[in-house]
Short mmCIF file of C-alpha atoms in Angstrom, two decimals:
data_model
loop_
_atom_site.label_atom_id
_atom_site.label_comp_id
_atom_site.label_asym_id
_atom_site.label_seq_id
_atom_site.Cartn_x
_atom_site.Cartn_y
_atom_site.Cartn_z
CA UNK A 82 0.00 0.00 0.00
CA UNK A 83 1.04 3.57 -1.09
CA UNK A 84 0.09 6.34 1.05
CA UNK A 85 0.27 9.71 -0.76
CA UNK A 86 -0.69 13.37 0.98
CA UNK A 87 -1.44 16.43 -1.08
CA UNK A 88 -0.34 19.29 1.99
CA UNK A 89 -1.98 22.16 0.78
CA UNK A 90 -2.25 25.66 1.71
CA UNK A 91 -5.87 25.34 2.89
CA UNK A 92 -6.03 21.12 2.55
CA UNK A 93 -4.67 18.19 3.09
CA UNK A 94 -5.69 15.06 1.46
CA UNK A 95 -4.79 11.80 2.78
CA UNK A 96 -5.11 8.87 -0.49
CA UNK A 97 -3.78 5.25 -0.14
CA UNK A 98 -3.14 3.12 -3.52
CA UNK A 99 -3.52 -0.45 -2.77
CA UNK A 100 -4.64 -1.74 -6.56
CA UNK A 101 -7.61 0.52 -5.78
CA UNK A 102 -7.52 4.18 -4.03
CA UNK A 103 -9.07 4.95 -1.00
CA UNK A 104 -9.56 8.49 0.08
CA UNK A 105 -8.79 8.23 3.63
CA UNK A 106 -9.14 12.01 5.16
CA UNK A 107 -9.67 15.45 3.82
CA UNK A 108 -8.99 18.16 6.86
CA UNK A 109 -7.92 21.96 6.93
CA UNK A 110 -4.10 21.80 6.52
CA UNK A 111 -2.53 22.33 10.11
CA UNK A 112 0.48 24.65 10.48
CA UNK A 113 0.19 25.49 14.06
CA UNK A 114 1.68 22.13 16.55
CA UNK A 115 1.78 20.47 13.25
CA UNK A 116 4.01 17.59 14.28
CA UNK A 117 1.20 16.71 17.29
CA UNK A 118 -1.61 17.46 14.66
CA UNK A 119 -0.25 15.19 11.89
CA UNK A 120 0.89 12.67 14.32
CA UNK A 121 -2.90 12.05 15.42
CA UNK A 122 -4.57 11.93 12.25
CA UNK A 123 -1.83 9.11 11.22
CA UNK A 124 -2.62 7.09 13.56
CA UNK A 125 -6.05 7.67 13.33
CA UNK A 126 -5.56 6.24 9.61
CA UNK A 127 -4.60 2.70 10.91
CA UNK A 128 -3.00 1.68 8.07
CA UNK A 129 0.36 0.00 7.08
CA UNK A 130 1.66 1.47 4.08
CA UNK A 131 4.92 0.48 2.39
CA UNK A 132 5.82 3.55 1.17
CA UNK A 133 4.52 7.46 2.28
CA UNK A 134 4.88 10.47 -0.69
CA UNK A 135 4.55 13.81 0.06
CA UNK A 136 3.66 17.00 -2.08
CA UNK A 137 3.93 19.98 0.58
CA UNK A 138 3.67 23.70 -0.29
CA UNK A 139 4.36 24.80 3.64
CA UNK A 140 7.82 24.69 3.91
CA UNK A 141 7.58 25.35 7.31
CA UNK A 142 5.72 22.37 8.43
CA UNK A 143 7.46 20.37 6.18
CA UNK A 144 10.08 19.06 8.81
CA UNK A 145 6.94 18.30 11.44
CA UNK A 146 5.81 16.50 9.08
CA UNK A 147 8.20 13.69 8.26
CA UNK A 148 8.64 13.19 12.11
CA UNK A 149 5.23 12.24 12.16
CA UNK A 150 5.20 10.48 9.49
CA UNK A 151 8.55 8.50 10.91
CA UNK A 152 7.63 8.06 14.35
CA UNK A 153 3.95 6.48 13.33
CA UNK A 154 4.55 4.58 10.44
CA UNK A 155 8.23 4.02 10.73
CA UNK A 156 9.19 5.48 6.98
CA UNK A 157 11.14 8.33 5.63
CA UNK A 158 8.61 10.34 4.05
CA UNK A 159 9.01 10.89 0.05
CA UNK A 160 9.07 14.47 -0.35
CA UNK A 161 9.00 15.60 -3.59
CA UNK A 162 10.24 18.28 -5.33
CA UNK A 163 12.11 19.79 -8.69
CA UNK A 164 15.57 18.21 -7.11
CA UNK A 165 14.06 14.78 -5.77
CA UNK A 166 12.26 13.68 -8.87
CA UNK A 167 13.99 12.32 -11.89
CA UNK A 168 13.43 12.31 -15.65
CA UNK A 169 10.25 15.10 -15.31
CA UNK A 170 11.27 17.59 -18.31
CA UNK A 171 10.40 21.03 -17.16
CA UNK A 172 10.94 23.92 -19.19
CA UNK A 173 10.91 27.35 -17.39
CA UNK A 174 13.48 29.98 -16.94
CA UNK A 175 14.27 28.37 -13.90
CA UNK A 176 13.43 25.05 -13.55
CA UNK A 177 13.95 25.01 -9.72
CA UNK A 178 11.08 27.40 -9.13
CA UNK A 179 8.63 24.72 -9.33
CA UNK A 180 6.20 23.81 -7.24
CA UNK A 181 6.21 20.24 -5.77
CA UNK A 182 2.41 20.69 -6.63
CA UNK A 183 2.90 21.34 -10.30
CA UNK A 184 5.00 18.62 -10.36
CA UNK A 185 2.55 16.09 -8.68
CA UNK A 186 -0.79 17.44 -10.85
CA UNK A 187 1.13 17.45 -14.77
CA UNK A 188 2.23 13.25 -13.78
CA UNK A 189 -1.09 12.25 -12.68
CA UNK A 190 -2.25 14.36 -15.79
CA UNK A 191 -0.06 12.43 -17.74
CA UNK A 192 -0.93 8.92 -16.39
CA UNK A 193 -4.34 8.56 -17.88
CA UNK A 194 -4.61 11.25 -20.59
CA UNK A 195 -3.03 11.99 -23.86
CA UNK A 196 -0.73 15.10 -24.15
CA UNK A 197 -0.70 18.41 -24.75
CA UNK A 198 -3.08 18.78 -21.66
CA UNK A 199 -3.90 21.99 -19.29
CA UNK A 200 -4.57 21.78 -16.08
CA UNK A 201 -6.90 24.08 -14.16
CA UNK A 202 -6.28 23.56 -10.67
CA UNK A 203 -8.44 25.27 -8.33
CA UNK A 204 -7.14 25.94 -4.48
CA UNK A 205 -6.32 28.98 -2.54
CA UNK A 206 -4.79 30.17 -6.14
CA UNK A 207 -6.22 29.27 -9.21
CA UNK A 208 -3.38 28.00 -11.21
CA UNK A 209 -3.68 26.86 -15.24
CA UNK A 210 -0.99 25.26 -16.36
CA UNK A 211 0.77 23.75 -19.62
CA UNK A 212 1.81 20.07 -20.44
CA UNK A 213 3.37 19.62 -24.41
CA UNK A 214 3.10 17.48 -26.49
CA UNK A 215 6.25 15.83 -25.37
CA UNK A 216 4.73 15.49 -22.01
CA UNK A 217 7.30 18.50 -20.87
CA UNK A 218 6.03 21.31 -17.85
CA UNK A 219 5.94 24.26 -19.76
CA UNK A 220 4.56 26.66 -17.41
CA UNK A 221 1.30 28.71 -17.16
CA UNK A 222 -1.04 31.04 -15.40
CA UNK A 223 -1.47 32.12 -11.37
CA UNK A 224 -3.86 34.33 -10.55
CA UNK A 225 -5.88 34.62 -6.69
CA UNK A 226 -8.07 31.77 -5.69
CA UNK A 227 -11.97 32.16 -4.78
CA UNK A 228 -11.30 31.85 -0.98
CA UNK A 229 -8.31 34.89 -1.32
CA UNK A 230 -10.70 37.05 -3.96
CA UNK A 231 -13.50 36.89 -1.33
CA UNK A 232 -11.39 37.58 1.49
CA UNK A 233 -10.19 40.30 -0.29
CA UNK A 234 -12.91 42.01 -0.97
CA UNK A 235 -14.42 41.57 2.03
CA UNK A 236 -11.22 43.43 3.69
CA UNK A 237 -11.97 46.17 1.47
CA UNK A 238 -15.44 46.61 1.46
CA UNK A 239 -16.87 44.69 4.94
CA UNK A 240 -19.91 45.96 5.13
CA UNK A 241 -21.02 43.42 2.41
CA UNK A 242 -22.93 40.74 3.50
CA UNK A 243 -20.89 36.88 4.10
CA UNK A 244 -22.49 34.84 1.36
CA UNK A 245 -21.86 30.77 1.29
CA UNK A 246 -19.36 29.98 -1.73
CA UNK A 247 -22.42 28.07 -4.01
CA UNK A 248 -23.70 28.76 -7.64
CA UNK A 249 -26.47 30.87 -8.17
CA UNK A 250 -29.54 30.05 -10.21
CA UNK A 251 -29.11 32.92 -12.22
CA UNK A 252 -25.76 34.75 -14.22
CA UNK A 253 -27.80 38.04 -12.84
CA UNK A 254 -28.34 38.39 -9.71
CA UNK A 255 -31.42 40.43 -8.38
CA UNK A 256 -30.35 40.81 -4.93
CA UNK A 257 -26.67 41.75 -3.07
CA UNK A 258 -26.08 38.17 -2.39
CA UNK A 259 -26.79 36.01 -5.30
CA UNK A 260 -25.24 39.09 -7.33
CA UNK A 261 -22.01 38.29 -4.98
CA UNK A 262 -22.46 34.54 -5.54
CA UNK A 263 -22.62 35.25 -9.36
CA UNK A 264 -19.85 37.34 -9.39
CA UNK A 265 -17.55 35.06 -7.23
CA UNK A 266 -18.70 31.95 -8.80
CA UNK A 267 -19.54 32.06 -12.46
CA UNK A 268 -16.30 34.98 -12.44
CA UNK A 269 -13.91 31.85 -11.50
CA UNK A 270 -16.07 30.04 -14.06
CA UNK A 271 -15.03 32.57 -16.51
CA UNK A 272 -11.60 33.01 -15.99
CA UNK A 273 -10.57 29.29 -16.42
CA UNK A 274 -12.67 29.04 -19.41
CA UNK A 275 -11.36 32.10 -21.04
CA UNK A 276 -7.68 31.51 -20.06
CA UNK A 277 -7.94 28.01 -21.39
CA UNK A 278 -8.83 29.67 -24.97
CA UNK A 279 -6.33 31.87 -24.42
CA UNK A 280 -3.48 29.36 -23.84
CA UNK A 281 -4.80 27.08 -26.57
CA UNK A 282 -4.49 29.85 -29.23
CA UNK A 283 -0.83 30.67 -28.38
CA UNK A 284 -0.04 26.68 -28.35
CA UNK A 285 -1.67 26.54 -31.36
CA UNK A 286 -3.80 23.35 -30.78
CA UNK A 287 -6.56 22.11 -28.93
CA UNK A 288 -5.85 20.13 -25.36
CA UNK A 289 -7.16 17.57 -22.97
CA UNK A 290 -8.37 20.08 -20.24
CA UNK A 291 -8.65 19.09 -16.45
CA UNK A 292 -10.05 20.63 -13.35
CA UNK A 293 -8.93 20.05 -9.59
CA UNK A 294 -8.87 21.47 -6.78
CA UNK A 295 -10.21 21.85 -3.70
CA UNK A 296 -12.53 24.28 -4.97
CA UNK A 297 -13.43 22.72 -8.54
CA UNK A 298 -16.18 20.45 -6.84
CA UNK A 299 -18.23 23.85 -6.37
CA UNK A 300 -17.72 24.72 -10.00
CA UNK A 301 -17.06 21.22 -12.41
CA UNK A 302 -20.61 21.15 -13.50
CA UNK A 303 -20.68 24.43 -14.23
CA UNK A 304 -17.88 25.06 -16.46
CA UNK A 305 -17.60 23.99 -19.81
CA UNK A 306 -14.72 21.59 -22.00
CA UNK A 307 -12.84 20.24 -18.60
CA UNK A 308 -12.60 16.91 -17.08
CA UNK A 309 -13.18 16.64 -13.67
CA UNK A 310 -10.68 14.92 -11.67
CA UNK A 311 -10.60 15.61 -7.78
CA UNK A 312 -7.70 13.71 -6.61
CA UNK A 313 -5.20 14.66 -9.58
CA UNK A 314 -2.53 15.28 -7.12
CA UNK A 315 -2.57 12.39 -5.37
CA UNK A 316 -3.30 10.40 -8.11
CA UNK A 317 0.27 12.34 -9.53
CA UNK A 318 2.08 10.97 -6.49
CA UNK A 319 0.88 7.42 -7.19
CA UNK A 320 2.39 7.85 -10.57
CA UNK A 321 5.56 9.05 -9.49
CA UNK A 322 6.20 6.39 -7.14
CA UNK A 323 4.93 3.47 -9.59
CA UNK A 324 7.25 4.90 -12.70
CA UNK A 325 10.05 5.08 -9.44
CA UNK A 326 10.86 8.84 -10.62
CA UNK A 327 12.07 9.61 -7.05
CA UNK A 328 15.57 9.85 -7.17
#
């Protein structure tokens, strides 16, 4: 059994590959006592795996991290990252700027679809990015997520009502909130879509487009041309370790 975790900067998603995948827990990504905090939910798992892999964007908790995962299930964690993983062909101005994310999302990308593919992947940014045909990372788009644009403008203009992050019946809203929920909502909606276009112009071809996230479950059936796959990252991890790409 394979244990992979997607540490995100909101999430963390707990996925063990065992011939089938199980998604084992989904909780708010801990960064204060982190050690104590991942510790407990580890052993809460109960499980046995052979080998744990690790995509992290907290650096900070990173260390925390691999002592819990060491002192419960007696492995050296598999972090990942642009120096740890072998034969991935990435082609920025500086390679070592990637994300351990990126990394993780483009190989499970790549294990069940055709290239050249973009990825929409929708967490606290929204990030689109850009897989060739020769299955190399060629970069691709960052802008804020939907939980930083809300917090955002709630910081600047708080006397606007809290509405729940859900789609609206309408593209036009008739009252503050579902004009808020439209905005928010069908505006992410927009953006990927658009951007996509955008990107597949300048490539010059059409692509397999995906969307993931934790916040693409509020918007896949709402948004047009993109595969919904929810556990990409974790799914990437699996394909790292099966292909043995960690170096």
């Amino acid at each position: 059994m394979i244990l992979t975790i997607d540490i995100g900067n909101s999430n963390t998603v707990f996925v063990s590959y065992n011939g089938h995948k199980n998604i084992n827990e989904r909780v708010v990504t801990g960064k204060e006592l982190a050690y104590e905090y991942y510790k407990l939910i580890l052993k809460d798992l109960n499980i046995k795996p052979e080998a744990v892999i690790v995509s992290c964007v907290v650096p900070r908790i990173q260390e925390d991290v691999r002592r819990a995962i060491f002192d419960v299930c007696g492995l050296e964690a598999l972090f990942i990252n642009s120096t740890t993983v072998k034969d991935f062909d990435i082609r920025l101005d500086n390679p070592m700027d990637i994300g351990a994310d990126f990394i993780a999302t483009a190989m499970g990308a790549m294990g069940k679809y055709d290239c050249p593919i973009i990825i929409a992947d929708i967490g606290s940014a929204t990030k689109l990015t850009y897989v060739n045909n020769e299955g190399a990372f060629c970069g691709g788009i960052i802008i804020p997520g939907i939980g930083t644009s809300v917090e955002a403008m709630y910081s600047y203009i708080p006397h606007l009502p809290q509405v729940p992050l859900e789609i609206p019946s309408k593209v036009i809203g008739t009252g503050t909130i579902d004009a808020i929920q439209s905005g928010i909502m069908y505006g992410i909606i927009a953006q990927i879509e658009g951007l996509a276009r955008k990107m597949e112009q300048e490539i010059g071809q059409e692509c397999v487009k995906l969307l993931t996230g934790g916040y693409a479950s509020l918007i896949h059936e709402h948004t047009e041309g993109f595969i919904y796959e929810p556990d990409l990252l974790n799914d990437g991890l699996n394909e790292i370790y099966k292909r043995g790409m960690i170096v």
